[in-house]
Coordinates of C-alpha atoms in Angstrom, one line a residue:
Chain A
M278 CA 9.5 9.5 29.1
P279 CA 6.5 11.5 28.0
K280 CA 3.4 9.6 26.8
I281 CA 3.3 9.5 23.0
E282 CA -0.1 10.6 21.6
L283 CA -1.9 7.7 19.9
E284 CA -2.2 9.7 16.6
K285 CA 1.6 9.8 16.4
I286 CA 2.0 6.0 16.6
H287 CA 1.8 4.1 13.3
F288 CA 2.0 0.3 12.9
V289 CA 4.4 -0.8 10.2
H290 CA 2.3 -2.3 7.4
F291 CA 3.2 -6.0 6.6
A292 CA 2.4 -6.3 2.9
V293 CA 2.3 -10.1 2.6
P294 CA 0.7 -11.5 5.8
N295 CA 0.9 -15.3 6.2
M296 CA -2.5 -15.5 7.6
A297 CA -6.2 -14.9 7.0
L298 CA -8.0 -12.1 8.7
D299 CA -10.1 -14.7 10.6
D300 CA -6.9 -16.2 12.0
A301 CA -6.4 -13.2 14.2
N302 CA -7.1 -14.5 17.7
T303 CA -8.2 -11.5 19.9
K304 CA -8.3 -13.3 23.2
M305 CA -6.1 -12.1 26.0
R306 CA -5.8 -13.5 29.5
I307 CA -5.4 -11.2 32.5
G308 CA -5.2 -13.3 35.7
K309 CA -8.4 -15.2 35.9
I310 CA -10.2 -13.3 33.2
V311 CA -10.1 -14.1 29.5
L312 CA -11.0 -11.0 27.5
D313 CA -12.0 -11.3 23.9
P314 CA -11.2 -8.7 22.7
P315 CA -9.0 -7.0 25.4
I316 CA -11.1 -3.8 25.2
L317 CA -13.3 -2.8 28.0
I318 CA -16.7 -1.1 27.5
K319 CA -17.7 1.8 29.8
A320 CA -21.5 1.2 29.6
K321 CA -24.2 -0.6 31.5
P322 CA -23.5 -4.3 30.9
F323 CA -25.7 -6.0 28.4
K324 CA -26.0 -9.7 27.4
S325 CA -25.4 -10.8 23.9
A326 CA -24.1 -13.9 22.2
H327 CA -22.3 -11.8 19.7
T328 CA -20.3 -9.9 22.2
K329 CA -19.5 -12.9 24.5
G330 CA -16.0 -12.3 25.8
F331 CA -16.4 -8.6 26.0
A332 CA -16.1 -7.1 29.5
F333 CA -17.6 -4.0 30.9
F334 CA -16.0 -1.4 33.1
D335 CA -18.0 0.3 35.8
G336 CA -15.4 2.8 36.9
K337 CA -13.8 0.5 39.4
K338 CA -14.3 -3.1 38.4
I339 CA -14.3 -5.3 35.3
V340 CA -17.7 -7.0 34.9
Q341 CA -17.9 -10.0 32.7
G342 CA -21.1 -12.0 32.8
K343 CA -22.0 -12.6 36.4
N344 CA -18.5 -12.0 37.6
A345 CA -16.8 -8.8 38.7
Y346 CA -13.0 -8.4 39.1
K347 CA -10.9 -5.7 40.6
L348 CA -9.1 -3.7 37.8
G349 CA -5.4 -4.0 38.5
M350 CA -4.4 -2.0 35.5
K351 CA -4.5 1.4 34.0
I352 CA -7.1 2.4 31.4
E353 CA -7.0 4.6 28.4
Y354 CA -10.1 5.7 26.4
V355 CA -10.1 5.0 22.7
N356 CA -12.4 5.6 19.8
D357 CA -11.9 2.6 17.6
G358 CA -10.1 -0.7 17.2
L359 CA -7.0 0.9 15.7
E360 CA -6.5 3.1 18.7
A361 CA -7.2 0.1 21.0
A362 CA -4.4 -1.8 19.1
K363 CA -2.0 1.1 19.7
V364 CA -2.8 1.1 23.4
L365 CA -2.2 -2.6 23.6
R366 CA 1.1 -2.3 21.7
M367 CA 2.5 0.8 23.3
R368 CA 1.2 1.2 26.9
S369 CA 2.4 -1.1 29.6
N370 CA -0.2 -2.6 32.0
T371 CA -3.0 -0.6 30.3
L372 CA -6.3 -1.7 28.8
P373 CA -8.2 0.3 26.2
V374 CA -11.7 1.4 27.1
V375 CA -14.5 2.5 24.7
K376 CA -17.4 4.6 26.0
D377 CA -21.1 3.9 25.5
A378 CA -20.7 1.4 22.7
S379 CA -23.7 -0.4 21.2
E380 CA -23.5 -4.1 20.4
K381 CA -23.1 -3.2 16.7
R382 CA -20.3 -0.8 17.5
L383 CA -18.5 -3.4 19.6
I384 CA -18.5 -5.9 16.8
E385 CA -17.0 -3.2 14.5
I386 CA -14.3 -2.4 17.0
K387 CA -13.4 -6.0 17.3
R388 CA -13.2 -6.3 13.5
Q389 CA -10.9 -3.2 13.4
L390 CA -8.6 -4.8 15.9
R391 CA -8.5 -7.9 13.8
I392 CA -7.7 -5.9 10.7
V393 CA -4.7 -4.3 12.5
M394 CA -3.6 -7.8 13.5
F395 CA -4.0 -9.0 9.9
L396 CA -2.1 -6.0 8.5
T397 CA 0.8 -6.6 10.9
N398 CA 0.9 -10.4 10.5
S399 CA -0.1 -10.9 14.2
K400 CA -2.0 -14.0 14.9
S401 CA -2.3 -13.3 18.6
I402 CA -2.4 -10.3 20.9
K403 CA 1.0 -11.4 22.2
E404 CA 2.4 -11.0 18.6
L405 CA 0.6 -7.7 18.2
K406 CA 2.4 -6.4 21.3
K407 CA 5.7 -7.0 19.4
A408 CA 4.5 -5.6 16.0
P409 CA 6.9 -3.0 14.6
V410 CA 5.8 0.6 14.9
Y411 CA 7.1 4.0 14.1
I412 CA 6.4 7.3 15.7
L413 CA 5.8 10.3 13.5
Chain B
M22 CA -20.2 -15.8 -14.0
K23 CA -21.5 -13.9 -10.9
D24 CA -17.9 -13.3 -9.8
T25 CA -17.0 -12.0 -13.2
K26 CA -19.8 -9.5 -13.3
Q27 CA -18.9 -8.4 -9.8
T28 CA -15.3 -7.9 -10.8
E29 CA -16.3 -5.9 -13.9
K30 CA -18.7 -3.7 -11.9
R31 CA -16.0 -3.1 -9.3
K32 CA -13.5 -2.0 -12.0
I33 CA -15.9 0.7 -13.2
E34 CA -16.7 1.9 -9.7
H35 CA -13.0 2.2 -8.9
I36 CA -12.4 4.4 -12.0
E37 CA -15.4 6.6 -11.2
I38 CA -14.3 7.1 -7.6
V39 CA -10.7 7.9 -8.4
T40 CA -11.7 10.4 -11.1
T41 CA -14.4 12.2 -9.1
K42 CA -13.7 11.9 -5.4
D43 CA -11.0 12.9 -3.0
T44 CA -9.1 9.7 -2.6
Q45 CA -5.8 11.1 -1.3
Y46 CA -4.3 10.4 2.1
R47 CA -5.4 13.0 4.6
H48 CA -2.8 13.1 7.3
L49 CA 0.1 11.0 6.2
T50 CA 2.3 12.4 3.5
T51 CA 5.0 10.7 1.3
L52 CA 7.7 12.3 3.6
F53 CA 9.6 13.4 0.4
E54 CA 9.3 16.9 1.8
Y55 CA 12.0 15.8 4.3
V56 CA 14.4 14.7 1.6
E57 CA 16.8 17.2 0.0
V58 CA 19.1 16.4 -2.9
M59 CA 22.3 18.4 -2.4
P60 CA 23.8 20.3 -5.4
S61 CA 26.8 18.9 -7.1
G62 CA 28.4 22.3 -7.6
K63 CA 28.2 22.1 -11.4
R64 CA 26.1 24.5 -13.5
L65 CA 24.2 22.9 -16.4
D66 CA 21.8 23.8 -19.0
K67 CA 18.5 21.9 -19.2
N68 CA 19.3 20.9 -22.8
E69 CA 22.4 19.0 -21.5
I70 CA 20.4 16.7 -19.3
D71 CA 20.0 13.1 -20.3
I72 CA 17.4 11.2 -18.3
K73 CA 17.6 7.9 -20.2
T74 CA 17.9 4.7 -18.1
E75 CA 17.3 1.0 -18.2
F76 CA 14.5 -1.3 -17.2
L77 CA 13.8 -5.0 -18.0
G78 CA 17.0 -5.0 -20.0
K79 CA 15.8 -2.3 -22.3
E80 CA 16.8 1.4 -22.6
I81 CA 13.9 3.7 -21.7
S82 CA 13.7 7.4 -22.3
A83 CA 13.1 8.5 -18.7
P84 CA 13.1 6.9 -15.2
L85 CA 9.3 6.8 -15.2
F86 CA 6.5 4.3 -15.5
I87 CA 2.8 4.4 -15.6
S88 CA 1.5 2.1 -12.9
G89 CA -1.1 -0.6 -13.7
M90 CA -4.6 0.6 -13.1
T91 CA -7.4 -1.1 -15.1
G92 CA -8.7 -3.6 -17.6
G93 CA -11.6 -6.0 -17.6
H94 CA -14.5 -4.0 -18.8
R95 CA -15.3 -2.7 -22.3
L96 CA -15.5 0.9 -21.0
V97 CA -11.9 0.8 -19.7
L98 CA -10.3 -0.2 -23.0
E99 CA -10.2 3.4 -24.0
I100 CA -8.2 4.2 -20.8
N101 CA -5.6 1.5 -21.4
K102 CA -5.4 2.4 -25.1
D103 CA -4.8 6.1 -24.4
I104 CA -2.2 5.3 -21.8
A105 CA -0.5 2.9 -24.2
V106 CA -0.4 5.4 -27.1
A107 CA 1.1 8.0 -24.7
A108 CA 3.6 5.6 -23.1
G109 CA 4.7 4.5 -26.6
R110 CA 5.3 8.1 -27.7
L111 CA 7.1 8.8 -24.4
G112 CA 9.2 5.6 -24.5
I113 CA 8.3 4.5 -20.9
P114 CA 6.9 1.3 -19.5
M115 CA 3.2 0.9 -18.5
G116 CA 1.2 -1.6 -16.5
V117 CA -2.3 -2.9 -16.8
G118 CA -4.7 -3.5 -14.0
S119 CA -5.3 -6.9 -12.4
Q120 CA -5.8 -9.6 -15.2
R121 CA -8.2 -11.5 -12.9
A122 CA -11.2 -10.4 -15.0
M123 CA -9.7 -11.8 -18.2
I124 CA -8.8 -15.0 -16.5
E125 CA -12.4 -15.4 -15.3
D126 CA -13.8 -14.3 -18.7
K127 CA -11.4 -14.7 -21.6
S128 CA -13.6 -12.5 -23.8
L129 CA -12.4 -9.5 -21.8
A130 CA -8.7 -10.0 -22.8
Y131 CA -9.0 -7.3 -25.5
T132 CA -9.4 -4.7 -22.8
Y133 CA -5.8 -5.3 -21.7
D134 CA -4.3 -6.1 -25.1
V135 CA -2.7 -2.7 -25.7
K136 CA 0.4 -3.6 -27.7
K137 CA -1.8 -3.5 -30.8
F138 CA -1.9 0.3 -30.2
A139 CA 1.7 0.8 -29.3
K140 CA 3.8 -2.1 -30.5
N141 CA 7.1 -1.2 -28.8
I142 CA 6.0 -0.4 -25.3
I143 CA 7.3 -2.3 -22.3
L144 CA 4.1 -3.8 -20.9
I145 CA 3.7 -5.1 -17.4
G146 CA 0.9 -7.6 -16.7
N147 CA -0.7 -7.8 -13.3
I148 CA -2.3 -10.3 -10.8
G149 CA -3.2 -10.1 -7.2
A150 CA -1.2 -12.1 -4.6
S151 CA -4.4 -13.5 -3.1
R152 CA -5.5 -14.7 -6.6
L153 CA -2.1 -16.1 -7.4
I154 CA -2.6 -18.6 -4.6
K155 CA -5.7 -19.9 -6.5
Y156 CA -4.4 -19.9 -10.1
S157 CA -1.9 -22.3 -11.7
D158 CA 1.3 -21.0 -13.4
S159 CA -0.1 -22.0 -16.8
T160 CA -3.3 -20.0 -16.3
I161 CA -1.2 -16.9 -15.7
E162 CA 1.3 -17.7 -18.4
E163 CA -1.6 -17.9 -20.8
A164 CA -3.0 -14.5 -19.6
L165 CA 0.5 -12.9 -20.0
A166 CA 1.0 -14.4 -23.5
R167 CA -2.4 -13.2 -24.6
I168 CA -1.3 -9.6 -24.1
N169 CA 2.3 -10.2 -24.9
A170 CA 3.5 -8.8 -21.5
D171 CA 7.2 -8.3 -20.8
A172 CA 6.9 -8.8 -17.1
I173 CA 4.3 -9.2 -14.4
A174 CA 3.5 -7.2 -11.3
V175 CA 2.1 -9.3 -8.4
H176 CA 0.1 -6.8 -6.4
T177 CA -0.4 -7.3 -2.7
N178 CA -3.2 -5.4 -1.1
P179 CA -4.2 -6.8 2.3
G180 CA -5.3 -3.3 3.4
Q181 CA -7.7 -2.9 0.6
E182 CA -9.0 -6.5 0.7
S183 CA -9.6 -6.2 4.5
V184 CA -12.1 -3.4 4.1
Q185 CA -13.7 -4.5 0.8
P186 CA -17.0 -6.3 1.4
E187 CA -16.2 -9.0 -1.1
G188 CA -12.4 -8.9 -0.3
D189 CA -10.0 -11.8 -0.4
I190 CA -8.9 -11.9 3.2
D191 CA -6.8 -15.0 3.2
F192 CA -3.1 -14.5 2.3
T193 CA -1.9 -17.7 3.9
G194 CA 0.9 -19.1 1.7
A195 CA 1.0 -16.0 -0.5
Y196 CA 4.8 -15.5 0.2
E197 CA 5.7 -19.1 -0.8
R198 CA 3.4 -18.9 -3.8
I199 CA 4.9 -15.7 -5.1
C200 CA 8.5 -17.1 -4.7
E201 CA 7.5 -20.3 -6.5
F202 CA 5.8 -18.4 -9.2
A203 CA 8.7 -16.1 -9.8
K204 CA 11.0 -19.1 -10.1
N205 CA 8.8 -20.8 -12.6
I206 CA 7.2 -18.2 -14.8
G207 CA 10.1 -17.2 -17.0
K208 CA 9.3 -13.5 -16.9
P209 CA 10.5 -10.9 -14.5
V210 CA 8.2 -10.5 -11.4
I211 CA 7.7 -7.2 -9.7
L212 CA 6.1 -7.3 -6.2
K213 CA 4.0 -4.2 -5.7
E214 CA 1.9 -2.8 -2.9
V215 CA -1.1 -0.7 -3.7
G216 CA -0.6 2.3 -1.5
N217 CA 0.3 1.0 1.9
G218 CA 4.0 0.5 1.3
I219 CA 6.6 -2.2 1.7
S220 CA 8.7 -2.5 4.9
K221 CA 12.3 -3.6 5.3
E222 CA 11.0 -6.9 6.8
V223 CA 9.0 -7.7 3.7
A224 CA 11.7 -6.4 1.3
S225 CA 14.2 -8.7 3.0
M226 CA 11.9 -11.7 2.5
F227 CA 11.8 -11.1 -1.2
N228 CA 15.5 -10.3 -1.7
K229 CA 16.8 -12.4 -4.6
K230 CA 13.3 -13.9 -5.0
V231 CA 11.8 -11.3 -7.4
Y232 CA 13.1 -9.0 -10.1
A233 CA 11.9 -5.8 -8.5
L234 CA 9.8 -4.2 -5.7
D235 CA 7.4 -1.4 -6.4
V236 CA 6.9 0.1 -2.9
Q237 CA 3.7 2.1 -3.7
G238 CA 3.8 3.7 -0.3
A239 CA 1.4 6.0 1.6
G240 CA 0.8 9.6 0.8
G241 CA -0.9 9.4 -2.5
T242 CA -4.1 7.5 -3.3
T243 CA -5.6 5.4 -0.6
W244 CA -7.4 2.3 -1.9
I245 CA -8.7 1.8 1.6
G246 CA -10.4 5.1 1.2
I247 CA -11.7 4.2 -2.3
E248 CA -13.4 1.1 -0.7
L249 CA -15.0 3.4 1.9
Y250 CA -16.8 5.2 -1.0
R251 CA -17.9 1.9 -2.4
S252 CA -19.1 0.2 0.8
K253 CA -19.5 3.0 3.4
S254 CA -17.8 0.7 5.8
K255 CA -16.5 2.2 9.1
E256 CA -13.1 0.5 8.6
G257 CA -12.4 2.6 5.5
A258 CA -12.5 5.8 7.7
V259 CA -10.5 4.3 10.5
F260 CA -7.7 2.9 8.2
W261 CA -7.8 5.8 5.7
D262 CA -4.2 6.8 6.6
W263 CA -2.8 3.3 7.2
G264 CA 0.6 2.6 5.6
I265 CA 4.3 3.4 5.3
P266 CA 5.0 6.8 3.7
T267 CA 6.6 6.3 0.2
A268 CA 10.0 7.9 1.0
L269 CA 10.3 5.8 4.2
S270 CA 9.2 2.7 2.4
L271 CA 11.7 3.3 -0.5
I272 CA 14.6 3.8 1.9
E273 CA 13.6 0.7 3.9
S274 CA 13.2 -1.4 0.8
L275 CA 16.5 -0.3 -0.6
S276 CA 18.2 -1.2 2.7
A277 CA 17.0 -4.8 2.5
F278 CA 16.5 -5.7 -1.2
K279 CA 19.3 -5.9 -3.7
G280 CA 17.3 -5.8 -7.0
Y281 CA 15.5 -2.9 -8.6
V282 CA 13.2 -0.9 -6.3
L283 CA 10.6 1.3 -7.9
A284 CA 9.1 4.4 -6.1
S285 CA 5.4 5.0 -6.4
G286 CA 2.6 6.3 -4.2
G287 CA 2.0 10.0 -4.2
I288 CA 4.6 10.8 -6.9
R289 CA 3.2 14.0 -8.3
K290 CA 6.0 16.3 -9.3
G291 CA 9.4 16.2 -11.0
S292 CA 11.0 16.9 -7.7
D293 CA 9.4 13.7 -6.2
V294 CA 11.0 11.8 -9.1
L295 CA 14.3 13.5 -8.6
K296 CA 14.3 12.6 -4.9
S297 CA 13.2 9.0 -5.6
I298 CA 16.0 8.4 -8.1
A299 CA 18.6 10.1 -5.9
L300 CA 17.6 7.9 -3.0
G301 CA 18.2 4.8 -5.2
A302 CA 14.9 4.0 -7.0
Q303 CA 15.4 2.7 -10.6
L304 CA 12.1 4.3 -11.7
A305 CA 9.3 6.4 -10.3
G306 CA 5.7 5.8 -11.2
F307 CA 2.3 7.2 -10.9
A308 CA -1.3 6.2 -11.6
Q309 CA -4.0 8.5 -10.2
P310 CA -2.8 11.7 -11.9
V311 CA -2.4 9.8 -15.2
L312 CA -6.0 8.6 -14.9
I313 CA -7.3 12.1 -14.2
A314 CA -5.3 13.4 -17.2
Q315 CA -6.7 10.7 -19.4
H316 CA -10.2 11.4 -18.1
K317 CA -9.9 15.0 -19.2
L318 CA -7.9 14.9 -22.4
G319 CA -7.4 11.3 -23.5
S320 CA -4.0 10.2 -24.7
K321 CA -2.9 13.8 -25.2
G322 CA -3.6 14.5 -21.5
V323 CA -1.4 11.5 -20.4
Y324 CA 1.4 12.6 -22.8
D325 CA 1.3 16.2 -21.6
Y326 CA 1.2 15.2 -17.9
V327 CA 4.2 12.9 -18.2
S328 CA 6.1 15.3 -20.5
N329 CA 5.7 18.0 -17.9
I330 CA 7.1 15.7 -15.2
E331 CA 10.1 14.9 -17.4
D332 CA 10.6 18.6 -18.0
E333 CA 10.5 19.4 -14.3
L334 CA 12.9 16.5 -13.6
K335 CA 15.4 17.9 -16.2
S336 CA 15.0 21.5 -14.7
E337 CA 15.8 20.2 -11.3
M338 CA 18.7 18.1 -12.5
A339 CA 20.1 21.1 -14.3
R340 CA 19.7 23.4 -11.3
L341 CA 21.5 20.9 -9.0
G342 CA 24.2 20.0 -11.6
F343 CA 23.5 16.4 -12.5
S344 CA 23.8 15.7 -16.2
N345 CA 22.5 12.1 -16.2
I346 CA 20.8 9.5 -14.0
I347 CA 24.1 7.8 -13.0
E348 CA 25.3 11.1 -11.6
L349 CA 22.0 11.7 -9.8
K350 CA 22.2 8.3 -8.1
K351 CA 25.5 9.4 -6.5
A352 CA 24.1 12.7 -5.1
K353 CA 24.6 13.6 -1.5
I354 CA 21.2 13.6 0.3
K355 CA 20.2 15.6 3.3
L356 CA 17.4 14.0 5.4
M357 CA 15.4 16.2 7.8
E358 CA 13.3 15.6 10.8
P359 CA 11.1 13.7 11.4
L360 CA 12.1 11.3 8.6
K361 CA 15.6 11.0 10.1
S362 CA 14.3 10.0 13.5
V363 CA 11.9 7.5 12.0
L364 CA 14.7 5.8 10.1
A365 CA 16.7 5.6 13.3
Q366 CA 13.7 4.1 15.1
R367 CA 13.5 1.5 12.3
G368 CA 17.1 0.6 12.6
I369 CA 18.0 1.7 9.1
R370 CA 21.7 2.3 8.6
L371 CA 22.4 5.0 6.1
S372 CA 25.4 5.1 3.8
S373 CA 27.9 8.0 3.7
R374 CA 25.9 9.7 0.9
F375 CA 23.4 10.8 3.5
V376 CA 24.3 13.9 5.4

């Protein structure tokens, strides 16, 4: 089946979510690693309390804090949190990656992912992966 | 008091943005362009067409309504007054904007109190779902009584709230509260979106719980976009085109909700109204073009705009051979791609009227 372009994928809006935006839990476990959010950053790793949980991607490995892990998944580059949500929802065994993001940008992208979760009534990434979509 | 001032300021900013900036969806459309109403085979003259219908137990002169937009600031009284005078002359219902401002500051009630200008209009009050959680039934009853509203629209706008700097981003318990409110309030409750649409899942939750749904789908004005102009937030740009296109939302809602479903969100022409009614909507509504018309020419602008829509609707009905709304609702409808495929993806089963 041909890969569907991200711009053609639309989440089905859930008009009355039974949650607060802050209830959206963006953590996802992959083997030994807990990513929060499950979006990799293709940039030189930097330390920040605000971006704790984020992981970096050096082209081969996932780097989180002092640890490095083999990437056993596919990747797809994205521009924002909405595209990242689409990758998580529609691509199997694939992690979204953003290029050269600053700390401020990472916080924005994480908030965008949370907005998608809020607007689809998804409290976890597991629920987001089941959120209804349509292809247009 | 700080909250009240902030609410008032926001009202004015919203009006300024809607009347001066491009606030329309950029990529998503209503998808009405993929709906075709098939001719009946009859030939009719426009003068033979009767577009009267019913809403809230009353006969209205056309299957149209003017969606709630504003209230809560002395400067917007003129807008509500002009719309009310026009709606009264036209014999169609109108809504007011969120009554939160008059609940927070009772002295602002006069900006919503439009029946003094058009005694016989059907008036729809308005409150946000996220505010409803915080207010008691009696508080809202009082606000509705103050303006003598015939019904109330509970608007749900998680999209707009999530990108608004001061937004209410907690909708926990909103569904239960709306159902409880609808049971207790003693007036018909209309659940309405504000431009992002209602899905079949949400429509099904509210089946038999509220009087009507107003889908307000994607393809017209984007409130997420409006908030972008106010706050310059990055989210506004990313989510500008978020939502369910109006035609899709209408068909989805009709498949799961057995009460009245109203079509709004990007309704701009008589042919959009024709398609909405043929698909099964009880009424079709609009807001932004009415606001622009009022901004330019006051009550006359509103009257002329809606009259023109009515005229277009009658012309279309005459061309296709439907002499009244009941006949139009039985029309055969052709759905084209990609709407047809999207409905299949969404598991919507269509009746034999669809070809």
